[in-house]
Coordinates of C-alpha atoms in Angstrom, one line a residue:
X14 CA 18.2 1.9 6.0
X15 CA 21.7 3.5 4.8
X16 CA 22.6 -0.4 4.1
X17 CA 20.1 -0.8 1.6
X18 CA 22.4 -2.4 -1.7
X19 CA 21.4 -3.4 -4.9
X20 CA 24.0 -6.8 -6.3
X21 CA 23.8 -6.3 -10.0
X22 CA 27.3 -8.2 -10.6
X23 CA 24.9 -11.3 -12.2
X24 CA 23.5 -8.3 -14.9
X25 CA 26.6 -7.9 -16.1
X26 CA 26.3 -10.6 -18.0
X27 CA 24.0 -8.6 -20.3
X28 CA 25.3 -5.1 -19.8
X29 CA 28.1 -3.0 -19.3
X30 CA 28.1 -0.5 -16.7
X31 CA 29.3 2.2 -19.2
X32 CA 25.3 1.5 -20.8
X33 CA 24.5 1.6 -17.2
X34 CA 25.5 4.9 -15.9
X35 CA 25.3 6.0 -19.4
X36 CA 21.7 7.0 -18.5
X37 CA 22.7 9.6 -16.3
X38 CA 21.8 12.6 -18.1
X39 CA 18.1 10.8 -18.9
X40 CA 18.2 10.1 -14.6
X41 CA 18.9 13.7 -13.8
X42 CA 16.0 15.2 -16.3
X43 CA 13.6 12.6 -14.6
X44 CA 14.5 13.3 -10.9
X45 CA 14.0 17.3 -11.4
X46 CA 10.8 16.0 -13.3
X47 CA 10.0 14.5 -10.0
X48 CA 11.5 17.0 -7.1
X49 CA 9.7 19.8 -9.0
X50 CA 6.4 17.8 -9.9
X51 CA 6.4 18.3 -13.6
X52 CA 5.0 16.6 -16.2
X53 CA 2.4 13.8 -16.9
X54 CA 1.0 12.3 -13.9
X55 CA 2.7 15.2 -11.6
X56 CA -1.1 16.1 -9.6
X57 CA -0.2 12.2 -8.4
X58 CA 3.1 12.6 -6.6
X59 CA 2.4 13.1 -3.1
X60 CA 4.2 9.6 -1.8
X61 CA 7.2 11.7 -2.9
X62 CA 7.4 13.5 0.7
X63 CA 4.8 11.5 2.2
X64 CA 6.9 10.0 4.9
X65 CA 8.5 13.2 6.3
X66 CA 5.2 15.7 5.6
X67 CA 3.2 13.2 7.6
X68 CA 1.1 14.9 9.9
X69 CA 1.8 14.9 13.5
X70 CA -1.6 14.8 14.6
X71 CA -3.4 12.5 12.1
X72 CA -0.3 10.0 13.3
X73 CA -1.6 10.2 17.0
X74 CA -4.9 9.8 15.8
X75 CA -3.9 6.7 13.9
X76 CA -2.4 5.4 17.1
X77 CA -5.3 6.3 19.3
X78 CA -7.8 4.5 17.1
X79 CA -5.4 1.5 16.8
X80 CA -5.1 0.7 20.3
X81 CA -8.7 1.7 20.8
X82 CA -9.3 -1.3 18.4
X83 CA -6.9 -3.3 19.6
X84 CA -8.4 -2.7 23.7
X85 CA -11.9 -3.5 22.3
X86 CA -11.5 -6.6 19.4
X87 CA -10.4 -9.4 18.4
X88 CA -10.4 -9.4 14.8
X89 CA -10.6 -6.1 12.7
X90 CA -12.2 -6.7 9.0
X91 CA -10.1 -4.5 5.6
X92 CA -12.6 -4.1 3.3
X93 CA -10.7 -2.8 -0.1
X94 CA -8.9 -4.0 -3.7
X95 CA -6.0 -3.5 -5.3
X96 CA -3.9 -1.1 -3.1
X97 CA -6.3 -0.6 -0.8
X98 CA -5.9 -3.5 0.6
X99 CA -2.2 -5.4 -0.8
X100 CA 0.1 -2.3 0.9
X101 CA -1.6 -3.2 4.1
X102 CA -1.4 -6.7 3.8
X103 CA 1.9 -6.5 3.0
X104 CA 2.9 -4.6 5.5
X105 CA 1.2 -6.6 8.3
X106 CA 2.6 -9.7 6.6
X107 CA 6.3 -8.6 7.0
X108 CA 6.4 -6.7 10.2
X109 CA 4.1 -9.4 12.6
X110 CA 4.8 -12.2 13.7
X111 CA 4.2 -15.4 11.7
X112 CA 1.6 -16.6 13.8
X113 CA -0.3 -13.1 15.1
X114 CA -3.3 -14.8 16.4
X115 CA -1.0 -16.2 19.2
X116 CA 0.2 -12.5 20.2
X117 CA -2.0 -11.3 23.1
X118 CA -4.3 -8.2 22.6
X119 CA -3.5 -8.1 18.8
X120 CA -6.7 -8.4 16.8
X121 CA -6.7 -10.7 13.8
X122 CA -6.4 -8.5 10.6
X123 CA -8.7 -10.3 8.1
X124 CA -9.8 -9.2 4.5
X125 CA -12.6 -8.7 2.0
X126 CA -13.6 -6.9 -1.1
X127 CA -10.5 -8.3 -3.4
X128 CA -12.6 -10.9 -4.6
X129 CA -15.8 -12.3 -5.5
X130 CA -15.7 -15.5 -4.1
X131 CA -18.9 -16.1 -2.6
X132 CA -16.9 -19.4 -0.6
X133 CA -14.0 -17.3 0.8
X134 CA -17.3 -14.2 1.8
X135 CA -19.5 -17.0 3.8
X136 CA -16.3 -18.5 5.7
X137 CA -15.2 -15.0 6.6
X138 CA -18.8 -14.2 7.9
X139 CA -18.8 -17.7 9.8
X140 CA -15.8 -16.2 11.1
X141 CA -16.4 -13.1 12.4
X142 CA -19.7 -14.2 14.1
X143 CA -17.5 -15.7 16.6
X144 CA -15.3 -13.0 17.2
X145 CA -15.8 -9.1 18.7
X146 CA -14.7 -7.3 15.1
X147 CA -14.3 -3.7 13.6
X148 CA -14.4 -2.9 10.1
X149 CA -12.4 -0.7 8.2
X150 CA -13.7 0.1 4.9
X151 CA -11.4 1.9 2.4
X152 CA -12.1 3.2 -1.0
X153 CA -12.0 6.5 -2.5
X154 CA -15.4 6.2 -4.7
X155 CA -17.2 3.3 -3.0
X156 CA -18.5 2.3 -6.2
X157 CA -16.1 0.0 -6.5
X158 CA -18.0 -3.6 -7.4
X159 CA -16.0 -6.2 -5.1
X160 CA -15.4 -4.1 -1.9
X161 CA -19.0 -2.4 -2.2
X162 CA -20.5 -5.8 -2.1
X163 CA -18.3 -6.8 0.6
X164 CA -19.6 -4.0 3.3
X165 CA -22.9 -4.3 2.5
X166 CA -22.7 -8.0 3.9
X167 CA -20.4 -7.1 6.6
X168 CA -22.2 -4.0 7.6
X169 CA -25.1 -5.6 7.8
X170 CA -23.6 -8.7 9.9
X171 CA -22.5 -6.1 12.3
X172 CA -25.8 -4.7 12.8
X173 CA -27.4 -8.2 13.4
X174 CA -24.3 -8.7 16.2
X175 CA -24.1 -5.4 17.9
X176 CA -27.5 -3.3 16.3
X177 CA -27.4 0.2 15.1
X178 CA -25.8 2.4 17.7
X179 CA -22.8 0.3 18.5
X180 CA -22.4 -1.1 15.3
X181 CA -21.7 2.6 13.9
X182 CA -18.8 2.9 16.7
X183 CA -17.5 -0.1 15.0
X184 CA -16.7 1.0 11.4
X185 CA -13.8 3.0 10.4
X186 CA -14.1 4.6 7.1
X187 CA -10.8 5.7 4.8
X188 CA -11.8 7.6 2.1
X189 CA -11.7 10.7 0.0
X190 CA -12.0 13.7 1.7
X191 CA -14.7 16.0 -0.5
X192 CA -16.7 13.3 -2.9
X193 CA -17.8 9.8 -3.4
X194 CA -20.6 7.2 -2.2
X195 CA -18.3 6.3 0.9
X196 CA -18.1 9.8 1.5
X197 CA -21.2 10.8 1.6
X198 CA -22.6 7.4 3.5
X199 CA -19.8 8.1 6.0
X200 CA -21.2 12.3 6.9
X201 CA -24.6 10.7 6.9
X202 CA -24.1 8.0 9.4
X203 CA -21.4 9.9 11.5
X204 CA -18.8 6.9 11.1
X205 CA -15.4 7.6 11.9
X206 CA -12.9 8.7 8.8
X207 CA -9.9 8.5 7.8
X208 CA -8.8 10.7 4.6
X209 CA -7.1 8.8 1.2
X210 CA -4.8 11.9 0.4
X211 CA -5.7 12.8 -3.3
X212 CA -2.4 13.4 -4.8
X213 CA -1.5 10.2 -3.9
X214 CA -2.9 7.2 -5.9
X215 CA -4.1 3.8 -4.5
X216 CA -1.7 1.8 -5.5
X217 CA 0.9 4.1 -3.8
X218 CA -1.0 4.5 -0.2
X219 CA 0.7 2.4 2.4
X220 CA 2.1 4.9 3.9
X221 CA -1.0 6.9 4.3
X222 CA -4.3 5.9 6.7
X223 CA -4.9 3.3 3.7
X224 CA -2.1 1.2 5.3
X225 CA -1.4 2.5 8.4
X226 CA -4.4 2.3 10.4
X227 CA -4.7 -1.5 10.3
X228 CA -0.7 -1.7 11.2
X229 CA -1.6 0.1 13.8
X230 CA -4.3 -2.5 14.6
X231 CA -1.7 -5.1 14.0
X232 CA 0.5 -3.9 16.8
X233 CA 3.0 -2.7 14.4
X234 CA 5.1 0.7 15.4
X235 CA 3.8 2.4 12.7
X236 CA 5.9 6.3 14.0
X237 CA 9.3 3.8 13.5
X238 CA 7.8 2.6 10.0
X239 CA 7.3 6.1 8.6
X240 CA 10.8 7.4 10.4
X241 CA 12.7 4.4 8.2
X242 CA 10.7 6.0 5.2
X243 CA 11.6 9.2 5.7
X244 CA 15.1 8.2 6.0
X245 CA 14.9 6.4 2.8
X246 CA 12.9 9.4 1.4
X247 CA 16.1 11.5 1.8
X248 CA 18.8 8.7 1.0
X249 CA 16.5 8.6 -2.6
X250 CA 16.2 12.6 -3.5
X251 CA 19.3 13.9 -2.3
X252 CA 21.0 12.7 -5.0
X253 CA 20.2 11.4 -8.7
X254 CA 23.7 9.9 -9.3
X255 CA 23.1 6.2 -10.0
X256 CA 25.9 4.7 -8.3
X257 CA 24.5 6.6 -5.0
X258 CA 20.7 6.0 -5.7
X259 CA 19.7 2.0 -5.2
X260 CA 16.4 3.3 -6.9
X261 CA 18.1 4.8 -9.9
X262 CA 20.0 2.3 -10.6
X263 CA 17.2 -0.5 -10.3
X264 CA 15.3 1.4 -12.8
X265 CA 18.5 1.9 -15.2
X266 CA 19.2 -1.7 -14.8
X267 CA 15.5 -2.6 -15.7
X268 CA 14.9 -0.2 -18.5
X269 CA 18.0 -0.9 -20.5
X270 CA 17.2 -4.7 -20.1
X271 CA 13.4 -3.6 -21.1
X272 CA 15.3 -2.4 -24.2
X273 CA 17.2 -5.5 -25.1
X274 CA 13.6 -6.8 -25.4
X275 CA 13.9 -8.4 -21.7
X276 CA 10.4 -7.6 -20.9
X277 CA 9.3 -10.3 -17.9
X278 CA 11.0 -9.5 -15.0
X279 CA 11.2 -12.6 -11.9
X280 CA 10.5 -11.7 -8.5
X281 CA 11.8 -14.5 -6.1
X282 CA 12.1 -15.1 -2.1
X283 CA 13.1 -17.4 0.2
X284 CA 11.1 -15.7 3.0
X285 CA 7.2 -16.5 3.3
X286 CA 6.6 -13.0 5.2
X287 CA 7.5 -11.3 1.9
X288 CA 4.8 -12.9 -0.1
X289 CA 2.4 -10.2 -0.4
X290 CA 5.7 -7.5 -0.5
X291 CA 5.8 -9.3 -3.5
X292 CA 1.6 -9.1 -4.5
X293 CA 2.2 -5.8 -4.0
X294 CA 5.1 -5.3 -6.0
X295 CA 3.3 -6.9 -9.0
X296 CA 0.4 -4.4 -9.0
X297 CA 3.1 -1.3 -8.3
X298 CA 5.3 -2.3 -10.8
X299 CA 2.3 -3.5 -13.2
X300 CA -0.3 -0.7 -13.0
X301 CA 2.7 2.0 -12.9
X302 CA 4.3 1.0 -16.3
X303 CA 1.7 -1.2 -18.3
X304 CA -1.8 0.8 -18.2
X305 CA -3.2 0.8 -21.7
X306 CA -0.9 -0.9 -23.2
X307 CA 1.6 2.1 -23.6
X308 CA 4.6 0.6 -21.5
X309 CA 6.9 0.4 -24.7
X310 CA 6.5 3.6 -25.7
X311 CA 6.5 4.8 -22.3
X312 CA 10.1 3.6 -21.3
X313 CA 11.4 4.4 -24.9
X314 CA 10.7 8.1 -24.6

């Protein structure tokens, strides 16, 4: 993780590094802004220390539930939007194999709830009525319209496969931890739950049972995944000297380009399994910096 690099040499054709390192002073008021949680948006900044404040026993938990799923399935249905659903995916993406379903005694991770597309709902429950299957659910209200419609059919396919008793051993729940629909459907029927942190937004919950627990399905070492974030965690707040801080210095390099009026920014690869790194990316970098149309003013302050 130490060898993480950003190559800005090509941006130099736009900038000088005097403009870039010239935000320094603007850096180190944002990064105490951060380490101290101040300001706007501060009751939202648990992913800060996420990684290294994980808890030790909701971990084993994680990786009891994982291989209990993996020992019992062979498909395990993510039922979510927006982050919810694209950390996971991209995680899973990345870190398996390119062709999963070949991997013996790792369930195929399959999705539903992102969309509406009544096609994409009746191929998945075609699907899955061939297959032994789980279903996590995750959403912090359960109001939500896509994902909400999705459980009810899966829920109810479930039933029809397994009936009531087992069918309720069968769905995993990740939601918030006092309120919401999912919440309260969740107490009622005594499924099994996973809590969405709430200082830590959606968008921002890989690293939490939002993305974890179907890695863990997945077969991916999810302890070695959240030791490499820790280690990043500290690389990124020990200091907030650009030239030591790849995550500084990104957001330098973007917000004085942002300045110039350079206001699409290209996200490329050459490798397939970093697709939905880059979904995910999009919805990070979108929702982060363009809600209500206040993203100019925003980076200009």
């Amino acid at each position: 993780m130490a060898n993480l690099s950003l190559n800005y040499q090509n941006i130099l054709e736009f900038l000088d590094e005097s403009q870039i390192f010239g935000l320094q002073m603007e850096v180190n008021k944002f990064h105490q802004l951060l380490m101290d949680k101040q300001g706007e948006g501060s009751e939202y900044l648990g992913w800060l220390k996420g990684p290294s404040m994980f808890d030790e026993s909701l971990l084993d938990e994680i990786l009891e539930v994982g291989g209990q799923v993996r020992s019992e399935a062979e498909a395990m249905v993510c039922v979510g939007i927006g982050g919810s659903y694209l950390g996971a995916k991209a995680g899973i993406e990345f870190l398996s194999s390119s062709f999963p379903e070949n991997i013996k005694g790792v369930p195929q991770i399959l999705f539903a709830g992102h969309n509406i597309d009544s096609d994409y709902m009746a191929d998945l429950l075609e699907l899955i009525d061939r297959k032994n299957f789980f279903i996590n659910v995750i959403s912090k209200s359960g109001t939500t319209t896509e994902p909400a419609l999705a459980f009810r059919l899966l829920k109810d396919a479930l039933i029809r496969k397994y009936g009531h008793k087992e069918a309720k051993k069968r769905i995993l729940v990740t939601t918030d931890k006092e309120k919401g629909a999912l919440k309260s459907m969740a107490d009622e029927e005594g499924f099994r739950s996973f809590e969405i942190p709430g200082d830590i937004g959606g968008r921002f919950s890989v690293l939490t049972p939002v993305g974890l627990l179907p890695m863990a399905v997945a077969g991916i070492d999810v302890k070695k995944l959240l030791d490499g974030a820790a280690e990043m965690e500290a690389i990124s707040s020990k200091s907030a000297k650009i030239e030591d801080n790849t995550a500084y210095l990104y957001a330098s390099i973007r917000n004085l380009l942002y300045r110039q009026g350079k206001s699409v920014e290209l996200l490329s690869s050459f490798n397939s399994s970093l697709k939905y790194v880059q979904e995910w990316w999009k919805q990070l970098a979108g929702e982060s910096e363009g809600k209500d149309q206040v993203q100019d003013q925003q980076i200009k302050a």
